[in-house]
Coordinates of C-alpha atoms and ligand atoms in Angstrom, one line a residue:
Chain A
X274 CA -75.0 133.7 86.6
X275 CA -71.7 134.3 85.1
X276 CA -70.9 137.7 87.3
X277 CA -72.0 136.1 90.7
X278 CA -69.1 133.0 90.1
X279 CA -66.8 135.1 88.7
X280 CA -67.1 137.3 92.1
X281 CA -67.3 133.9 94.0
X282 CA -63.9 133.3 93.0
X283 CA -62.8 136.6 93.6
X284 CA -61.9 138.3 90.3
X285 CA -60.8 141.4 91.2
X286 CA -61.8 143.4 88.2
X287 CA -65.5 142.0 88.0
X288 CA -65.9 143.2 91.7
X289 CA -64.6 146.5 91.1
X290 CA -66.9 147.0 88.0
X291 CA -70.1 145.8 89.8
X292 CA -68.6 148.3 93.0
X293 CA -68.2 151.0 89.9
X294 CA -72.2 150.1 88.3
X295 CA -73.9 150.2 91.8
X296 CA -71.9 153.7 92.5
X297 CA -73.2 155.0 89.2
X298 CA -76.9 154.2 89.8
X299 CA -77.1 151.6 86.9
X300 CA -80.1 149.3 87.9
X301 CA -79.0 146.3 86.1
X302 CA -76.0 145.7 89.0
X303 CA -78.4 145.7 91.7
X304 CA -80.1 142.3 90.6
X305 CA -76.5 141.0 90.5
X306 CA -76.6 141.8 94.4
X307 CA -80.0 140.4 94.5
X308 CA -78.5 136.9 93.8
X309 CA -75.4 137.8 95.7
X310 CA -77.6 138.5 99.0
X311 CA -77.6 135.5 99.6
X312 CA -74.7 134.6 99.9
X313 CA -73.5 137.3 102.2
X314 CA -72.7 136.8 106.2
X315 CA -69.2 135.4 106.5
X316 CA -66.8 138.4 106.9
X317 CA -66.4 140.5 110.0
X318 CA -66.5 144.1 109.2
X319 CA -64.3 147.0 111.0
X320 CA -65.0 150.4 111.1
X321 CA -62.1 152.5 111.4
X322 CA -63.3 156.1 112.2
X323 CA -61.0 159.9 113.5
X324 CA -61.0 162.9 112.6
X325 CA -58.7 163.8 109.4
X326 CA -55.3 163.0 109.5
X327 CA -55.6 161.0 112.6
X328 CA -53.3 158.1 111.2
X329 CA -56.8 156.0 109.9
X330 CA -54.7 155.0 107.3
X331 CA -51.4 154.0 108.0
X332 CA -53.1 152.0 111.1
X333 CA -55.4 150.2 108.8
X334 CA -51.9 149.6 106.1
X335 CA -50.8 147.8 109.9
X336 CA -53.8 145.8 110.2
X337 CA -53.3 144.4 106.7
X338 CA -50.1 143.5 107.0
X339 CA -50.8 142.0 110.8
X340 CA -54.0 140.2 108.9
X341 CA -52.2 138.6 106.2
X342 CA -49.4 137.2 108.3
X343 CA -51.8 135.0 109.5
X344 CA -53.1 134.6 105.9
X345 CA -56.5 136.1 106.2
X346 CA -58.1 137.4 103.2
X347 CA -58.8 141.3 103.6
X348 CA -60.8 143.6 101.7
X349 CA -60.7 147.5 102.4
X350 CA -63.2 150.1 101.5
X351 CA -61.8 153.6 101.8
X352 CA -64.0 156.3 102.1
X353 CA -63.3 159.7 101.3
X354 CA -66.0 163.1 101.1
X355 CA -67.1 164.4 97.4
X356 CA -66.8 167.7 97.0
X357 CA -70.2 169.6 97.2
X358 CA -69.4 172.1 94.8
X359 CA -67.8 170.5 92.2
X360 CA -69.0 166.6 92.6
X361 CA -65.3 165.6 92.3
X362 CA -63.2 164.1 95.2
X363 CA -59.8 162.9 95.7
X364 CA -59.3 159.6 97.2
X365 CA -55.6 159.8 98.6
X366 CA -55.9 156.6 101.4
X367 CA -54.4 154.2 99.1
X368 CA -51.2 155.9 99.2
X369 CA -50.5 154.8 102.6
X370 CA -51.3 151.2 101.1
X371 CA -49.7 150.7 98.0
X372 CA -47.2 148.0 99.0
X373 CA -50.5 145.8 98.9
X374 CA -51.4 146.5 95.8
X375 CA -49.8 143.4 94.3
X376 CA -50.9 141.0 96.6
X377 CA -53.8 139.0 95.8
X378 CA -55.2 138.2 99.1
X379 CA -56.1 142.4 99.8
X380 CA -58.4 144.1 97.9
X381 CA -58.8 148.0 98.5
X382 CA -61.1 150.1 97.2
X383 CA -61.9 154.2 97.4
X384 CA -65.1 155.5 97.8
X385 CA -66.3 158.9 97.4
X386 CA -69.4 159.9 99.3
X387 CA -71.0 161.0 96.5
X388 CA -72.8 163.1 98.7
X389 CA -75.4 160.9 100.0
X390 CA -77.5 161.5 102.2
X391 CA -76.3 160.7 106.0
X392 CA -72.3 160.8 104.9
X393 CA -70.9 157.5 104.1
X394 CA -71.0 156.7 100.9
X395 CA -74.4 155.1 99.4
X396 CA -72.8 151.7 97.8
X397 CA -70.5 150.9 101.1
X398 CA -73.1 148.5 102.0
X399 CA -73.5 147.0 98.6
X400 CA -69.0 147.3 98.4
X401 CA -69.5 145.2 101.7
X402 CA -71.4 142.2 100.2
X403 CA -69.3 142.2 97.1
X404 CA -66.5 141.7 99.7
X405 CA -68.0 139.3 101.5
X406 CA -69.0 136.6 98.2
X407 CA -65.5 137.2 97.0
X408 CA -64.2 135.8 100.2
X409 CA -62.5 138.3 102.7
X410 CA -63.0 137.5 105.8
X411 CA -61.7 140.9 106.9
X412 CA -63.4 143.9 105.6
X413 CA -62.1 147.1 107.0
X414 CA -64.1 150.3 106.5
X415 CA -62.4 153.6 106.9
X416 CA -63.7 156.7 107.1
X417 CA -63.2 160.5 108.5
X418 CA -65.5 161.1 111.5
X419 CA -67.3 164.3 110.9
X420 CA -70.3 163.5 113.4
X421 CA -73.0 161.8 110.9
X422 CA -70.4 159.3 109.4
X423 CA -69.5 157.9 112.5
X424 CA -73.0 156.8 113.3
X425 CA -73.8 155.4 109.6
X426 CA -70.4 153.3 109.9
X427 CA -71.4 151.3 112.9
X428 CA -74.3 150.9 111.0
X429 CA -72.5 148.3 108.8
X430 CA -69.9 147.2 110.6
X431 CA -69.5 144.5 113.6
X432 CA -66.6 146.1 115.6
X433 CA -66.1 149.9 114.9
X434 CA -62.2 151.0 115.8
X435 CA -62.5 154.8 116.9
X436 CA -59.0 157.2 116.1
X437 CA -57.8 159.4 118.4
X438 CA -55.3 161.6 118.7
X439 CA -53.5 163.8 121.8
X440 CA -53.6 167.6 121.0
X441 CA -56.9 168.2 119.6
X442 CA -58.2 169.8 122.7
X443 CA -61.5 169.0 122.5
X444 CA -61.3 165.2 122.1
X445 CA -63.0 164.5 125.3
X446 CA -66.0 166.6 124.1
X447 CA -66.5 164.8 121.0
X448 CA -66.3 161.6 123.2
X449 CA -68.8 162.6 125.3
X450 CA -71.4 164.2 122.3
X451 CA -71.3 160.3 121.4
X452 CA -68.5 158.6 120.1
X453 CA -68.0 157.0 123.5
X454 CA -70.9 154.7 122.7
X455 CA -70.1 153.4 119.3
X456 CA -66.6 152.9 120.0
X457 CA -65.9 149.0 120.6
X458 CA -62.3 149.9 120.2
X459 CA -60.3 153.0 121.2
X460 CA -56.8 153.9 119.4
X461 CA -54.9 156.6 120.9
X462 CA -52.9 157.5 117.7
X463 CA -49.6 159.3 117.4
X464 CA -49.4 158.4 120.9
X465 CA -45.1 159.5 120.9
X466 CA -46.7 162.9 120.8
X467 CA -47.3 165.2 123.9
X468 CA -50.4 165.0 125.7
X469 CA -50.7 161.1 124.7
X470 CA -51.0 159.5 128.0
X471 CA -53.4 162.7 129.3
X472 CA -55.4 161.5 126.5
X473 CA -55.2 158.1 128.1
X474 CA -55.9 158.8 131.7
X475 CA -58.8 161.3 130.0
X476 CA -60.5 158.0 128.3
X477 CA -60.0 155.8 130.9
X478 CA -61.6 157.9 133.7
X479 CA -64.2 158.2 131.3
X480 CA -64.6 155.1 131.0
X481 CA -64.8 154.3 134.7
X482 CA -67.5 157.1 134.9
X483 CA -69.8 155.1 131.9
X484 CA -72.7 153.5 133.6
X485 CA -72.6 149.6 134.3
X486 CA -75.1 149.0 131.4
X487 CA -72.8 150.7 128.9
X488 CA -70.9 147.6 129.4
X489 CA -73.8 145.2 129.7
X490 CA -72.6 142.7 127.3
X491 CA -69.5 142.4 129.1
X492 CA -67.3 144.0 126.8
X493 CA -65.3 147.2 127.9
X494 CA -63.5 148.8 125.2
X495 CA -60.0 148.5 125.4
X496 CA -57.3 151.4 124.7
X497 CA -55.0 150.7 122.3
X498 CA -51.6 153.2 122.3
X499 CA -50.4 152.8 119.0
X500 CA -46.5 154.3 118.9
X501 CA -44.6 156.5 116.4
X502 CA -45.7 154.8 112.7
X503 CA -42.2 156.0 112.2
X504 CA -40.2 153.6 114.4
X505 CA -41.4 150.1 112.6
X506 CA -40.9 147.6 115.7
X507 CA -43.1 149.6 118.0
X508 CA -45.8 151.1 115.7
X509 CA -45.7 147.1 114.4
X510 CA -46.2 145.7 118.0
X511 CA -48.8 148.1 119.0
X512 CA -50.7 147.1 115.7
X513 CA -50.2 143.6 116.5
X514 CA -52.3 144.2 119.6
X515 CA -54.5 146.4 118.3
X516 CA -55.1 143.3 115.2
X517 CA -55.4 141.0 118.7
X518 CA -58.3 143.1 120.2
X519 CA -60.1 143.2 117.2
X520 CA -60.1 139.6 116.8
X521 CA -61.3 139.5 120.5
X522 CA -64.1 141.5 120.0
X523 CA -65.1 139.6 117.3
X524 CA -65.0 136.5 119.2
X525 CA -67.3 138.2 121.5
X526 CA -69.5 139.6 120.0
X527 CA -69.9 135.5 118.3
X528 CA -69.7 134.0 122.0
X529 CA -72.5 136.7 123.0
X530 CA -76.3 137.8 121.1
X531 CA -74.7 140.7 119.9
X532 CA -73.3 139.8 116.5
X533 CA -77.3 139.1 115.9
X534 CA -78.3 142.6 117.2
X535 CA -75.3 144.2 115.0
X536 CA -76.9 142.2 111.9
X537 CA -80.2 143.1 112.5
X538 CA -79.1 146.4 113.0
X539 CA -77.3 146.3 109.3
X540 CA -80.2 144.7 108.0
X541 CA -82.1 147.7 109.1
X542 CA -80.0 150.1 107.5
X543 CA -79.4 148.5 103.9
X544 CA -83.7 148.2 103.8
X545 CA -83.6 152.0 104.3
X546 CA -81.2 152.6 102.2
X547 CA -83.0 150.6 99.3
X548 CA -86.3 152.2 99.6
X549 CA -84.5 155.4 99.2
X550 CA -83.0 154.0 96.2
X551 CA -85.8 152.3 94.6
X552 CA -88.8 155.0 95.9
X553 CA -87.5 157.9 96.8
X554 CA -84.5 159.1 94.2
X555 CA -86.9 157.3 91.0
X556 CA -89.9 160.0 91.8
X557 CA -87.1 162.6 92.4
X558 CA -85.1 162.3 89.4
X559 CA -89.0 162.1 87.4
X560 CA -89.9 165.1 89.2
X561 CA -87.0 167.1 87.8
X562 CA -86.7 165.8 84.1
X563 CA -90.5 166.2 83.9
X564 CA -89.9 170.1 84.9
X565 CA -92.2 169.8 88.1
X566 CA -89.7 170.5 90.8
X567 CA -88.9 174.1 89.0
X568 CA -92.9 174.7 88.5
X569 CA -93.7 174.0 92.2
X570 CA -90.6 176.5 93.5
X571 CA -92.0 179.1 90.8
X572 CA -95.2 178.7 93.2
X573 CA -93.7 178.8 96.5
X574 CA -91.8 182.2 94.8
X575 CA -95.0 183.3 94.0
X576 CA -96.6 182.0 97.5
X577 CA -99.4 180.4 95.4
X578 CA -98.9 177.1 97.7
X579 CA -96.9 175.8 100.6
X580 CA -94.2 172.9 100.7
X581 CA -96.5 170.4 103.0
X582 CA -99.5 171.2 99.8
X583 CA -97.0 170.6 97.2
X584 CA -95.3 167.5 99.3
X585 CA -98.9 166.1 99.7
X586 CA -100.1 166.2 95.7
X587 CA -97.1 164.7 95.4
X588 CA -98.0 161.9 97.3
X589 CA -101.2 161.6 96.5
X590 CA -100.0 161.1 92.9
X591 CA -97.3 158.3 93.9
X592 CA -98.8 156.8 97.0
X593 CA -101.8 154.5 96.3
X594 CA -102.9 153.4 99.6
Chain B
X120 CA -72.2 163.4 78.5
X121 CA -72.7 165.5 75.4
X122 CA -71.3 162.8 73.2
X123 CA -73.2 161.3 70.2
X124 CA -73.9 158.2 72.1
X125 CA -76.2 159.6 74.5
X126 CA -78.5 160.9 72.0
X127 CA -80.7 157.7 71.2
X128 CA -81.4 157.4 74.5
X129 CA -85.0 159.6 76.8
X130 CA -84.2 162.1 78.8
X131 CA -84.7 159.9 81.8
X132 CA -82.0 157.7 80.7
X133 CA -79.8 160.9 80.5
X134 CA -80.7 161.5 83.5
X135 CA -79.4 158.0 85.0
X136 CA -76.3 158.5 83.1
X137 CA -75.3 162.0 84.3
X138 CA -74.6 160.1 87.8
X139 CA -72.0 158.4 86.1
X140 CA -68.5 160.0 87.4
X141 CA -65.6 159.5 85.5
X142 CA -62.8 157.7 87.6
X143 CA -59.0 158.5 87.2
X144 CA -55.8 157.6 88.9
X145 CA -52.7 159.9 89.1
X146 CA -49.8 157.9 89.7
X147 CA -45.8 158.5 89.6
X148 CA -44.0 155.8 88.6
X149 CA -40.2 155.6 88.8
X150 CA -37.8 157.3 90.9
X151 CA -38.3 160.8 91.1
X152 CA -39.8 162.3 94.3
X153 CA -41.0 165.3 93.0
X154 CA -45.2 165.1 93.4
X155 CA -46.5 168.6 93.3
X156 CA -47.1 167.9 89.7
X157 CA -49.2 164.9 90.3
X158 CA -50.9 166.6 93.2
X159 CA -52.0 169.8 91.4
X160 CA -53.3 167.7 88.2
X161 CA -54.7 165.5 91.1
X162 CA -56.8 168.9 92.6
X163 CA -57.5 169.8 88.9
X164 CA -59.3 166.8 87.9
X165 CA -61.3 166.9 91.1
X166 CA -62.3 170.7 90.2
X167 CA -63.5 169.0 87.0
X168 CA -65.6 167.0 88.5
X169 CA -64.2 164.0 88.5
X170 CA -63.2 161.2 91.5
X171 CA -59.7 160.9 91.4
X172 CA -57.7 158.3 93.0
X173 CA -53.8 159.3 94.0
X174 CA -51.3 156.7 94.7
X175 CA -48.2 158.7 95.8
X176 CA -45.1 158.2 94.3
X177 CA -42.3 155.7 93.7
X178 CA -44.5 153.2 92.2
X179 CA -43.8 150.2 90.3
X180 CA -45.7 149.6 86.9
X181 CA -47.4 146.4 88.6
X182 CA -48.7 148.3 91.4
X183 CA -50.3 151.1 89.2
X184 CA -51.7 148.3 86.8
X185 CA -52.9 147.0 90.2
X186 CA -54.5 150.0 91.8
X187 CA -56.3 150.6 88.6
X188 CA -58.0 147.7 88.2
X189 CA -59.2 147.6 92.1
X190 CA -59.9 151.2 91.3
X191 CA -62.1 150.2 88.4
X192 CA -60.6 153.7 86.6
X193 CA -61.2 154.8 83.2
X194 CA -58.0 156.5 83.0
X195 CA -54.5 156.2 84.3
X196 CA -52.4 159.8 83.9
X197 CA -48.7 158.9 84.7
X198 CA -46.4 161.4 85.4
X199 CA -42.9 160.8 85.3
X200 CA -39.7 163.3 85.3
X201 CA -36.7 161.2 86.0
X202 CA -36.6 160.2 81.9
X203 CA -37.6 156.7 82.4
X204 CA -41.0 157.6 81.2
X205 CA -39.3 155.2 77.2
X206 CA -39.5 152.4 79.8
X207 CA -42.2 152.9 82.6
X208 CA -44.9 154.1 80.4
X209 CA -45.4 151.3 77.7
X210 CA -44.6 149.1 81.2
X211 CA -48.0 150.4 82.7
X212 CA -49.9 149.2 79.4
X213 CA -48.3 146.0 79.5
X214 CA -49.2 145.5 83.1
X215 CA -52.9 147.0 82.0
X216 CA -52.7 144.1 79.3
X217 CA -51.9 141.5 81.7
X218 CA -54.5 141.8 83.6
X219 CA -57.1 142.0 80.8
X220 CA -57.4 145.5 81.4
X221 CA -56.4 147.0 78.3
X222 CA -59.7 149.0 77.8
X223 CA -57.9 151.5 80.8
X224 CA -57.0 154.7 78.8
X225 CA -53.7 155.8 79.6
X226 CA -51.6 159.3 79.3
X227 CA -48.5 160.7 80.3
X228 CA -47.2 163.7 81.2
X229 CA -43.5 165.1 82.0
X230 CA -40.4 166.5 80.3
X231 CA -40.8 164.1 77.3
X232 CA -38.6 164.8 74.1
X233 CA -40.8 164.9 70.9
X234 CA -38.7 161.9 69.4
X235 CA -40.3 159.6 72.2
X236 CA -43.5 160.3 71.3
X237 CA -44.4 157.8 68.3
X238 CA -42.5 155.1 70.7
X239 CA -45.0 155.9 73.0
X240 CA -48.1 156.1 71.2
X241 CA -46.9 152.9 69.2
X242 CA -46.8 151.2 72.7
X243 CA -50.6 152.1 73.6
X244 CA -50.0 155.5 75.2
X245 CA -53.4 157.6 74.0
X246 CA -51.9 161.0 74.8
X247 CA -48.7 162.8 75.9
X248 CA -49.1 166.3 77.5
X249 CA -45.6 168.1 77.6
X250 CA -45.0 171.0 80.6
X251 CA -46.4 173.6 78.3
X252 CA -49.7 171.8 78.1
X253 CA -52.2 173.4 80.6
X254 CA -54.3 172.2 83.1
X255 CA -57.5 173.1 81.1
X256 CA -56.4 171.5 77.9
X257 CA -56.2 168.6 79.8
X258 CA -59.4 168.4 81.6
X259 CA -61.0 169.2 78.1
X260 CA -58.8 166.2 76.4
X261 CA -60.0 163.7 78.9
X262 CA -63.9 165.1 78.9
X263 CA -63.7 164.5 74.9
X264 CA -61.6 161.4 74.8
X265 CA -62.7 159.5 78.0
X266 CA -65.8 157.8 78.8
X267 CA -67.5 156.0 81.5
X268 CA -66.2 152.3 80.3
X269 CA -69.5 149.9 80.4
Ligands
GTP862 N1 -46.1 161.3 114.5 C1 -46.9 160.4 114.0 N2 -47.4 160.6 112.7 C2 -48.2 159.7 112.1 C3 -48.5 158.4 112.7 N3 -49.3 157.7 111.9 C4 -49.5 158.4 110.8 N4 -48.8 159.6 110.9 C5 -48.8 160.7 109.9 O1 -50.0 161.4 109.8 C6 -50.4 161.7 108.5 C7 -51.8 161.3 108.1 O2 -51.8 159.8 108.1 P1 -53.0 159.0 107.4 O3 -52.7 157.6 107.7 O4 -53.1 159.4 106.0 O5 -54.2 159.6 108.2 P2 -55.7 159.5 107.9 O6 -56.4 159.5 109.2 O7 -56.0 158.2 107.1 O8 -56.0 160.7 107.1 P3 -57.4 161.1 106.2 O9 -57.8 159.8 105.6 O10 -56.9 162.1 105.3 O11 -58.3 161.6 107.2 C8 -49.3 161.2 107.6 O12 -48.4 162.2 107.3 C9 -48.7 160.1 108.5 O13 -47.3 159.9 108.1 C10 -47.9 158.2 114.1 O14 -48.1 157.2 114.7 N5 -47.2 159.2 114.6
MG863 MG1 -57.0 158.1 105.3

């Protein structure tokens, strides 16, 4: 098929448009992923997650730049939240990564939310693929950590890069309500400002207090300061070892089972999020054109059923078995 | 979507099709640092329901061309006060056209003098908006002019 080679060899603009069609619903992109599936499984995919303004950006600018020194072929998917009110969203992370923009081997894409269901947005998984068949081998995933988002990330990544910053006061808290264990990677961001190395000593005694089999694979997650983005020669050497650690990791997780538990785990995920796209939004969106959804909230109004009566004709009408 | 050429089409396709979101860049090209115009057309378009996609400023007509096409946009709105807009903005539909993406809608917006405008609009520019247009006129320019490219 004509879109699948095009995508093989990378053409930037067929990628985006199939990104654009799967974003927008349409259902004759997905059996272009069908035939890409297949394909899929060569690129190693970074999460990058912090709260807002944590520097996600500008570090993941540094890791491109680090990447394609050594000639590696990156892709980027930046992910920013759609506004629930008015659907719109603005996707500012490319400003921190313009001076890519002309070179072939990066490919960065924005992503809005779109408000689906969990947090991150509903075709990052499909983005990922496209990614993958046009040949990155880097695919990093940014996105703000607001709780839900951080868990769907490691969902589809391999090595998830967690953001911190000194100041926020209740870092640590946030660390312990569960961050600590999806964090393969910690950054301590902005790390010129003050309370950067109590934010250290913070993580690592943290660290120290994590139970053995928190590290069972053998892998404890390193702390990465990353200096003043401001001064180039020591924001770029603390990226360069931040770019080192995530190629370590990745090695690991290779040299260990765990890059087939992380799959699995994907795997999981994107079969979830199909049925939900292929079951559960279809009846929806029938429901509501057909007028049923506003006839069965005039009878809750009216208290002439209940949800779970309503929720079961439902299924009885959809389900066969 | 209340355009003619959703009207062949069931109500269930409609439906399908409202998801579509219209895609836009704001981008500065040229010298000038001044972005609180971008930036509040940026907010405006988002109000409007729209995902907009900002690439700060100083850019070069190559990396807006660039952007957009990663971006998969259906319009590029340029904004540009230094007066290099005779020069910048037919470079951005060149660039478009270069990389075969000349179906890209693109407009611009500044302090431009009316005797530029049939330069620009011979060069492939679709709209101009001067600094007495308003935000609103805009929004409704783009809603009837711009569609969700197939
Ligand atoms: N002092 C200091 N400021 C930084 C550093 N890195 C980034 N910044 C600034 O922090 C601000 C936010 O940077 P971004 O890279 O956009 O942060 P982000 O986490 O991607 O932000 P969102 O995507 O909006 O959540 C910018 O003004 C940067 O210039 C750093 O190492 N030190
Ligand atoms: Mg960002």
């Amino acid at each position: 098929m004509e879109t699948v080679k095009k995508i093989q060899e990378g053409d930037v603009r067929t990628a985006s448009r199939l990104i654009r069609r799967i974003e927008d619903g349409v259902l004759e992109a997905r059996s272009t992923i069908k035939k890409l599936f297949p394909l899929t499984g060569n690129a190693h995919i970074v999460g990058i997650t912090g709260p807002p303004g944590a520097g996600k950006s500008t570090l993941v600018d540094g890791i491109v730049t680090q990447l394609r020194q050594k000639q590696k072929k990156v892709g980027v998917l930046a992910v920013d939240p759609t506004s629930p009110f008015t659907g719109g969203a603005i996707l500012g992370d490319r400003v921190r990564m313009q001076k890519h923009a002309e070179d072939e081997g990066v490919f960065v894409r924005s992503l809005a939310t779109r408000c689906a269901l969990g947090g991150l947005a509903k075709a990052v998984g499909d983005a990922i693929h496209i990614m993958d068949v046009m040949g990155k081998e880097v695919i990093l995933v940014e996105t703000v950590g607001t709780g839900q988002q951080e868990v769907d990330i490691i969902n589809h990544s391999h090595t998830v890069l967690v953001v911190l910053i000194p100041g926020m006061g209740d870092e640590i808290q946030a660390i312990k309500a569960g961050i600590m264990e999806i964090a393969d990677i910690f950054v301590i961001n902005k790390a010129d400002r003050d309370g950067g190395s109590k934010l250290y000593r913070e993580l690592v005694s943290l660290l120290d207090m994590a139970p053995a089999s928190a590290f069972a694979s053998g892998w404890r997650p390193p702390i990465v300061k990353v200096e003043n983005s401001f001064v180039p020669e020591s924001f770029n050497n603390s990226v360069a070892e931040l770019t080192q650690k995530i190629e370590e990791h990745h090695q690991h997780l290779l040299a260990s089972e765990l890059m087939v538990s992380r799959e699995r785990r994907k795997a999981a995920v994107e079969l979830s999020e199909a049925i939900r796209n292929t079951v559960y939004e279809p009846i929806m969106d029938k429901l509501i054109t057909e007028g049923t959804i506003d006839a069965m909230v005039e009878e809750l109004m009216a208290k002439t059923s209940d949800p779970y009566s309503l929720a079961e004709r439902i299924a009885q009408r959809f389900l066969k078995s | 979507m209340g355009n003619t050429e959703t009207q062949g089409y069931s109500k269930e396709e409609r439906v399908k099709m409202a998801k579509r979101t219209l895609r836009v860049m704001v981008a500065k090209p040229g010298l000038d640092g001044h972005d609180r115009g971008a930036r509040v057309l940026a907010r405006c378009f988002r109000d409007a329901g729209f995902e907009v996609i900002y690439t700060g400023c100083h850019q070069t007509p190559e990396q807006i061309a660039a952007a957009a096409v990663q971006e998969d946009v259906d319009l590029v709105g340029l904004s540009c006060l230094s007066g290099a807009h005779r020069y910048l903005f037919p470079a951005v539909v060149t660039a478009l056209k270069e990389r075969k993406a000349e179906d890209i809608c693109v407009i611009g917006g500044g302090i431009i003098p009316e005797q530029d405008f049939k330069m620009l609009y011979d060069s492939g520019i679709k709209e101009i908006f001067t600094p007495g247009a308003t935000l609103d006129g805009i929004v409704e320019w783009v809603r009837k002019n711009v569609m969700v490219r197939e």
